[in-house]
mmCIF file of C-alpha atoms in Angstrom:
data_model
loop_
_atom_site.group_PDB
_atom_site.id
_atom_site.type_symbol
_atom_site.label_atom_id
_atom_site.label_comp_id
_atom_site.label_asym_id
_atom_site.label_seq_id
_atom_site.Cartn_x
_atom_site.Cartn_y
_atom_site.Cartn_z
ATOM 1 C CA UNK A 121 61.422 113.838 90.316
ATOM 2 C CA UNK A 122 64.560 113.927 92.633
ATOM 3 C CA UNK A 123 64.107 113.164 96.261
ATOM 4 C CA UNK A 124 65.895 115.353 98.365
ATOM 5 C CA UNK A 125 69.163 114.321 100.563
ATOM 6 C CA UNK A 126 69.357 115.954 103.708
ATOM 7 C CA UNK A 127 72.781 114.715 105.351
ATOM 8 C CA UNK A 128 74.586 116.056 108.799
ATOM 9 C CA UNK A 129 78.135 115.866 109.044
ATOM 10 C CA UNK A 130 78.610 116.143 112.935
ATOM 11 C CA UNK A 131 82.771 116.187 111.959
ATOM 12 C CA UNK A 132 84.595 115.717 115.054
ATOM 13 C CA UNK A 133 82.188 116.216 117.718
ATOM 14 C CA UNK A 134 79.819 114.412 119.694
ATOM 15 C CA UNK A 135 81.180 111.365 122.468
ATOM 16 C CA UNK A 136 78.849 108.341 122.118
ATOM 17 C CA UNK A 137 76.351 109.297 124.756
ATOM 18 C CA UNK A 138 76.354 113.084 122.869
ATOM 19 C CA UNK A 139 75.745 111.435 119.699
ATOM 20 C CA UNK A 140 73.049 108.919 120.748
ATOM 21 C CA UNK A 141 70.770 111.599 122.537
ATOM 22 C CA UNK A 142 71.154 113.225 119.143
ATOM 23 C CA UNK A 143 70.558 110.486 117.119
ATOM 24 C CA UNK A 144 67.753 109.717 119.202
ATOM 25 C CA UNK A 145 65.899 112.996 119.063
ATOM 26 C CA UNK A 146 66.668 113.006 115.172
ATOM 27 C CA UNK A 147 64.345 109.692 114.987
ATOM 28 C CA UNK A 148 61.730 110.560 117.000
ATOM 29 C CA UNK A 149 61.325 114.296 114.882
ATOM 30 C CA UNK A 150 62.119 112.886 111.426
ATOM 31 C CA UNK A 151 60.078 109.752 111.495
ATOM 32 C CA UNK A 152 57.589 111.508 109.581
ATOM 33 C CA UNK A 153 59.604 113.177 107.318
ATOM 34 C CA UNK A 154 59.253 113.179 103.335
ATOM 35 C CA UNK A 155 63.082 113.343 102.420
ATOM 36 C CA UNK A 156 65.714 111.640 102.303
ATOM 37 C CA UNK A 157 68.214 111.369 105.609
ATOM 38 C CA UNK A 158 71.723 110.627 106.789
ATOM 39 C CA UNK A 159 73.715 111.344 109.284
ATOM 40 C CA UNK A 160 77.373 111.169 109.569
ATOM 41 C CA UNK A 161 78.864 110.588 113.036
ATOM 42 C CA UNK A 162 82.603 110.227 113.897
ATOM 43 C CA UNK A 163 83.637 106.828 113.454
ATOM 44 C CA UNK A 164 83.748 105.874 117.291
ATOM 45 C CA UNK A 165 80.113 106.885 117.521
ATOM 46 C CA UNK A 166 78.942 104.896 114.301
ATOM 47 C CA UNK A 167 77.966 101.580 116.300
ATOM 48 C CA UNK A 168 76.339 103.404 118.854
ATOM 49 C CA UNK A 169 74.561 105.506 116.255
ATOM 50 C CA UNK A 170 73.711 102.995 113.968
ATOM 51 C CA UNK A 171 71.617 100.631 116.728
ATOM 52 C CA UNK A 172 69.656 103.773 116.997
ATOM 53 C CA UNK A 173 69.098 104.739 113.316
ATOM 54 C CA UNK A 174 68.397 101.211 112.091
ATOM 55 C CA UNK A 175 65.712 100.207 110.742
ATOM 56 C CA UNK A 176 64.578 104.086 110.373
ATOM 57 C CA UNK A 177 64.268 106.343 107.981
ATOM 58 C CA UNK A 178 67.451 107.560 108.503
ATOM 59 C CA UNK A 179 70.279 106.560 106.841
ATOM 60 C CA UNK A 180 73.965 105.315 108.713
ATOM 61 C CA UNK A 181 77.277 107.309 106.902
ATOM 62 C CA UNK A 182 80.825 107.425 107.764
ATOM 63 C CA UNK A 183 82.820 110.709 107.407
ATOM 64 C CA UNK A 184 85.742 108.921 105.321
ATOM 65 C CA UNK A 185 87.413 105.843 104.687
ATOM 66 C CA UNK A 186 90.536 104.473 103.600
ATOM 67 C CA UNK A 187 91.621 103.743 99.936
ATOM 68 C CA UNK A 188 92.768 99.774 100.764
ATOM 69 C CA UNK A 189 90.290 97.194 102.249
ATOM 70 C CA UNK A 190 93.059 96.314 104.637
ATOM 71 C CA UNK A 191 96.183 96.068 105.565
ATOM 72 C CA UNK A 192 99.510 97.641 107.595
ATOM 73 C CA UNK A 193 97.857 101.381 107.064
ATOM 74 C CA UNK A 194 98.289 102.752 111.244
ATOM 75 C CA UNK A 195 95.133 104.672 111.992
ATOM 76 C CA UNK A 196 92.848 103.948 109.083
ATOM 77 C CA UNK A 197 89.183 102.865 108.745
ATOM 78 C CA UNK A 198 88.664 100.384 105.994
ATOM 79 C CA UNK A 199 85.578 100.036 104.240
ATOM 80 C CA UNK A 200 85.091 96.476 105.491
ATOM 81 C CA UNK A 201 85.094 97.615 108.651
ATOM 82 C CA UNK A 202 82.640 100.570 108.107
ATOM 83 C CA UNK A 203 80.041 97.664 106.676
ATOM 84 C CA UNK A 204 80.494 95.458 109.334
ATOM 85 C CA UNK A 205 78.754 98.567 111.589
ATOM 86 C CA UNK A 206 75.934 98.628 109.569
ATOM 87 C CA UNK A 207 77.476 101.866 107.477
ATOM 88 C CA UNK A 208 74.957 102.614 104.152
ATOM 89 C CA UNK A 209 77.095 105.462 102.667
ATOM 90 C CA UNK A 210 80.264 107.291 103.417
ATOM 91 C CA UNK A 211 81.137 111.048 102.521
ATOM 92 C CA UNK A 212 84.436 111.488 100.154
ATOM 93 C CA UNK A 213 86.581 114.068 99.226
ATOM 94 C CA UNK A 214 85.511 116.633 101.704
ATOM 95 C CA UNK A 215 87.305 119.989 101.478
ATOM 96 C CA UNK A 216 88.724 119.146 104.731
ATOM 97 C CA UNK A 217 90.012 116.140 103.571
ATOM 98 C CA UNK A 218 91.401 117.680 100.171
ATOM 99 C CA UNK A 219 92.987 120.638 102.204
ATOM 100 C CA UNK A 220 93.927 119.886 105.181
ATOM 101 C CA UNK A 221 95.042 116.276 104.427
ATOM 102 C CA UNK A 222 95.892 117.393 101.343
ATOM 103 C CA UNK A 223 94.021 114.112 99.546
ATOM 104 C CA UNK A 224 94.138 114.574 96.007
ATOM 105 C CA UNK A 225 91.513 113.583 93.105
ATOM 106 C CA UNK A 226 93.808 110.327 92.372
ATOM 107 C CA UNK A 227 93.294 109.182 96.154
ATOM 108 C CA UNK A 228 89.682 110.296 96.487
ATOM 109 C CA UNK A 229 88.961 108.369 93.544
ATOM 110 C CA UNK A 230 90.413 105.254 94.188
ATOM 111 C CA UNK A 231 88.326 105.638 97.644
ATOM 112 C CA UNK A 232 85.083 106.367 95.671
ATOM 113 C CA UNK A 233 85.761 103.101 93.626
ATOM 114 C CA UNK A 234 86.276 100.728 96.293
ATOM 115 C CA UNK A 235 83.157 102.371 98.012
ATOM 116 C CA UNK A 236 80.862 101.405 95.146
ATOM 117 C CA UNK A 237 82.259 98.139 94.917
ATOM 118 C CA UNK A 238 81.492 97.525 98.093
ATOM 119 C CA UNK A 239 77.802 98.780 97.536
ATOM 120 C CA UNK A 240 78.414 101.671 99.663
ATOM 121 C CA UNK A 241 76.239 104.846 98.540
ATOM 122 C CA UNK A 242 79.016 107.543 98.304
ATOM 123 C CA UNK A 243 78.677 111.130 98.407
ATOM 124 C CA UNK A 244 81.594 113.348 96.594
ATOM 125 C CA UNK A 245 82.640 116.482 97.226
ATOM 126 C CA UNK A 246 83.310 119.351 94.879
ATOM 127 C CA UNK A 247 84.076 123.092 95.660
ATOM 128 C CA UNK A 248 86.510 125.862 94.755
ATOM 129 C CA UNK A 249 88.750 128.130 97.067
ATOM 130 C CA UNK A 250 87.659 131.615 97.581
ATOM 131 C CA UNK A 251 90.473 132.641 95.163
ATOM 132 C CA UNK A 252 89.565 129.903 92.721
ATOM 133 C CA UNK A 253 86.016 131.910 92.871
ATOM 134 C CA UNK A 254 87.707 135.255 92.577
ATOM 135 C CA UNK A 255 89.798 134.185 89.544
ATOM 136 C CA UNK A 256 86.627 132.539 87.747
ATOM 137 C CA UNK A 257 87.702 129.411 88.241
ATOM 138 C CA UNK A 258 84.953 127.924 90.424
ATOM 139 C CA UNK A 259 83.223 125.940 87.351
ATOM 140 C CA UNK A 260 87.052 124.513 86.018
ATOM 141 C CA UNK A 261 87.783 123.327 89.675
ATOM 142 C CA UNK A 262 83.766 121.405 90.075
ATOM 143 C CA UNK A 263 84.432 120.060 86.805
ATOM 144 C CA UNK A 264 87.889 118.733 87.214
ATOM 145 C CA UNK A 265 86.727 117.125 90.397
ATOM 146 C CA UNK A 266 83.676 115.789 89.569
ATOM 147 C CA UNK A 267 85.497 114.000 86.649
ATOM 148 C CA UNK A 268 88.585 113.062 88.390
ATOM 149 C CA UNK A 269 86.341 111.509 91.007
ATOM 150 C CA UNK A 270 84.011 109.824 89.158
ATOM 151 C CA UNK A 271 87.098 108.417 86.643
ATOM 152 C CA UNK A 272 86.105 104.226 86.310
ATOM 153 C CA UNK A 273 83.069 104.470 87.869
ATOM 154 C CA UNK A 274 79.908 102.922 85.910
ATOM 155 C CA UNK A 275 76.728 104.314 84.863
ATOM 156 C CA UNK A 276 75.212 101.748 86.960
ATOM 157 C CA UNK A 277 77.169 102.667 90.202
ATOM 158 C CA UNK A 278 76.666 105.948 89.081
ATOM 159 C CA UNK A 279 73.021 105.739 90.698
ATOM 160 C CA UNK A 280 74.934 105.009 94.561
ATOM 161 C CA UNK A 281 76.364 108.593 93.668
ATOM 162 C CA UNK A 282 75.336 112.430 95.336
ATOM 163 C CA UNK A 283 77.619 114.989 94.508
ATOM 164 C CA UNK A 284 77.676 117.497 96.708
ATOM 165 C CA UNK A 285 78.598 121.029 96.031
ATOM 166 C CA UNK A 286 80.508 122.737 99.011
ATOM 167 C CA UNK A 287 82.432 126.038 98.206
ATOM 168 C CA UNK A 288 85.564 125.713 100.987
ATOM 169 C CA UNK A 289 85.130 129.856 101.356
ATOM 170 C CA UNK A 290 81.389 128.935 102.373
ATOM 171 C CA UNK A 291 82.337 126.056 104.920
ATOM 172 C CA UNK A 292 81.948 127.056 108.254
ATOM 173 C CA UNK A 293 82.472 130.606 108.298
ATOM 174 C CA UNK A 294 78.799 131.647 107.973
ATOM 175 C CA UNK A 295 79.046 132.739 104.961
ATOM 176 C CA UNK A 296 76.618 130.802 102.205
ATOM 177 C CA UNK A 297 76.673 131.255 98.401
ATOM 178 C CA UNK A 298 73.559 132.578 97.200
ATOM 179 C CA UNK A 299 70.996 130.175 96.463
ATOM 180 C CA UNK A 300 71.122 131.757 92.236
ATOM 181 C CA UNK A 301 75.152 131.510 92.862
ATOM 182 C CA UNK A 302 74.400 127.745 93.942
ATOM 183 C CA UNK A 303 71.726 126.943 91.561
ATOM 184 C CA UNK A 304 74.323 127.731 88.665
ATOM 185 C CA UNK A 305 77.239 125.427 89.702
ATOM 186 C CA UNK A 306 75.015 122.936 90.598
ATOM 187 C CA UNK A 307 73.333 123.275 87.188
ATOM 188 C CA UNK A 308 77.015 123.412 85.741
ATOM 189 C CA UNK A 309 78.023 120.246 87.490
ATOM 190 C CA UNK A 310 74.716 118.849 86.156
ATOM 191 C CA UNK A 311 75.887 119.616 82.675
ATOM 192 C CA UNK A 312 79.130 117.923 83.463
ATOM 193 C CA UNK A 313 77.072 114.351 84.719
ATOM 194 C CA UNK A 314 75.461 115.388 81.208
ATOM 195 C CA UNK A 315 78.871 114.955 78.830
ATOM 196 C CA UNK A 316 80.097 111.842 80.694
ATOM 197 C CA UNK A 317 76.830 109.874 80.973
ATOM 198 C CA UNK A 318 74.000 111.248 79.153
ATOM 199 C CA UNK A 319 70.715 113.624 79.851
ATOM 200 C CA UNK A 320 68.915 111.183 81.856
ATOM 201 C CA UNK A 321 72.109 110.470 84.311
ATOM 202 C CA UNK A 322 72.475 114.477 84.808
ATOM 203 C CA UNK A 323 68.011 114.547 84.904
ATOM 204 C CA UNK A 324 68.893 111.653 88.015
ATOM 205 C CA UNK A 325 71.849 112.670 89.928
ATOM 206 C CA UNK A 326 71.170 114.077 93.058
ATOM 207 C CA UNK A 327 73.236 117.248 94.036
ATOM 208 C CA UNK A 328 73.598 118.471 97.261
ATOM 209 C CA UNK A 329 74.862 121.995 98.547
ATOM 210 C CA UNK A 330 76.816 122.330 101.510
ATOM 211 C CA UNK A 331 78.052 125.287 103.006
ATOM 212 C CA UNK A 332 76.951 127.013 105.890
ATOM 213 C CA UNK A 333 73.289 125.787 105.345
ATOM 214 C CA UNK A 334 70.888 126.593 108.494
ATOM 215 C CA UNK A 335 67.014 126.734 109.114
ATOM 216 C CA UNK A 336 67.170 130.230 107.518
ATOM 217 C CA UNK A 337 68.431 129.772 104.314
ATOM 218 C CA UNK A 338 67.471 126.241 103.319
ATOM 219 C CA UNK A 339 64.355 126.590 101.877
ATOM 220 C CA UNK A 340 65.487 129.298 99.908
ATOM 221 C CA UNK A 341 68.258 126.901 98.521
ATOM 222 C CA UNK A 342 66.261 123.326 98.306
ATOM 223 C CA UNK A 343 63.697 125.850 96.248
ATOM 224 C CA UNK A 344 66.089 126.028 93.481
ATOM 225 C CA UNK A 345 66.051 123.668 90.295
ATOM 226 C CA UNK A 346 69.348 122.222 90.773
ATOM 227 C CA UNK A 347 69.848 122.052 94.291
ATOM 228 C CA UNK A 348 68.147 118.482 95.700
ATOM 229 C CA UNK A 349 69.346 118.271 99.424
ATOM 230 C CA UNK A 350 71.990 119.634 101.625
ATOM 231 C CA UNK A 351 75.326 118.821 102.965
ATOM 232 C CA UNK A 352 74.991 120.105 106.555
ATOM 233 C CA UNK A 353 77.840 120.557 109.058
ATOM 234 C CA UNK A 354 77.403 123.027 112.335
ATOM 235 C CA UNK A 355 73.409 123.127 111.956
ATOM 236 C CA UNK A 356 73.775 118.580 112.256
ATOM 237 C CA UNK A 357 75.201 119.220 115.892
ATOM 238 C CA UNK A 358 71.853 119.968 117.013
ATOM 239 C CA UNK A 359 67.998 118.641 116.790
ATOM 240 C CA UNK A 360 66.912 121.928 117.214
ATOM 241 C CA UNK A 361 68.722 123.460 113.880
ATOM 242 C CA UNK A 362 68.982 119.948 111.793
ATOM 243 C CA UNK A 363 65.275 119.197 111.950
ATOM 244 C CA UNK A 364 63.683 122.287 110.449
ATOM 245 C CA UNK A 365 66.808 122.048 107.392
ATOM 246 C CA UNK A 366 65.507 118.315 107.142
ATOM 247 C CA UNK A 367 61.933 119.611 107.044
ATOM 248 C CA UNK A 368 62.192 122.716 104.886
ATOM 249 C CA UNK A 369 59.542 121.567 102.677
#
């Protein structure tokens, strides 16, 4: 049996006092929860969010990091620096980060790498473009990315990796795949884990969805075969939409 991954993304929102009354009300509602829990504030808020969260059942991540462990690189986070804040996991390859940034599978890789080494837990993102969707290409695009990003990486680190499943068209807009649209990608991307691993790797991973998930739709999702946990983004900002996605079941 999987144990589901409920993670919130709060992006860039949230000063420190914002995110510690958050991060406080998450601990006090989720201390009894069954699941699984991160959450993912911006990286000024990560000390003050990670006194908070420690020693909890919920789980310190970063949004991103760099792809060195140091050096003369103006504005980046390394991943020594995330661990010396007490960070457990950190989310990579984002479709914000892949579009916007325009950080490519080469980069996010090398990222995902030095994360493991580290003993970071990493989650990866995968997802197609609405015309990638429209064109059929939504399983090629998972697929390349999932392999791209998971290039070097052992079947022993393998077990620090979620893959989580975020169609970009889905991402904020309010729109959500449906949970049988998201049940077969995931199950795709399973199969995928499946040729580069083995059965009992794919049977392990843990795949999140993310895209547009809120209280109304995410037990409808988490009830599907495939789908074990959420990537959430707008619903994180708040205790009052997070908690009832983090206790769907």
């Amino acid at each position: 049996m999987r144990t589901y991954f409920i993670a919130g993304n709060w992006k860039m929102h949230k000063t420190r006092s914002e995110a510690a009354e958050l991060a406080k009300a998450l601990v006090s509602q989720l201390k009894d929860g069954k699941q699984k829990y991160l959450v993912a504030p911006s990286f000024t808020a990560l000390e003050t969010v990670g006194n908070i969260v420690a020693g909890t059942n919920i789980m310190l991540g970063a949004q991103n990091m760099a792809a060195e462990e140091q050096g003369a690189h103006t504005g980046e986070v390394s991943v020594l620096q995330l661990k010396d804040l007490g960070v457990q996991a950190v989310i990579l390859g984002h479709s914000e980060r892949r579009h916007i940034y325009k950080e490519d599978d080469e980069l996010i890789n090398k990222k995902v790498r030095l994360a493991l080494k580290h003993g970071l837990e990493v989650i990866l993102c995968v997802g197609e473009l609405l015309e990638e969707r429209e064109a059929g290409k939504a399983e090629a695009v998972c697929e390349t990315q999932t392999v791209k990003g998971l290039e070097g990486v052992s079947a022993e680190d393998l077990k620090r990796v979620t893959i989580a499943y975020e169609p970009v068209w889905a991402i904020g807009t309010g729109k959500t795949a449906t949970p049988e649209d998201a049940d077969a990608i995931h199950a795709y991307i399973r199969k995928v884990i499946g040729k580069l691993y083995g059965e009992a790797a794919a049977k392990a991973m843990c795949i999140q969805y993310g895209g547009s998930v809120k209280p109304e739709n995410a037990a409808q999702l988490m009830a599907k075969a495939n789908i074990d946990g959420a990537l959430v983004g707008g619903a994180a900002l708040k205790a009052e939409t997070f908690v009832p996605i983090a206790k769907f079941a």
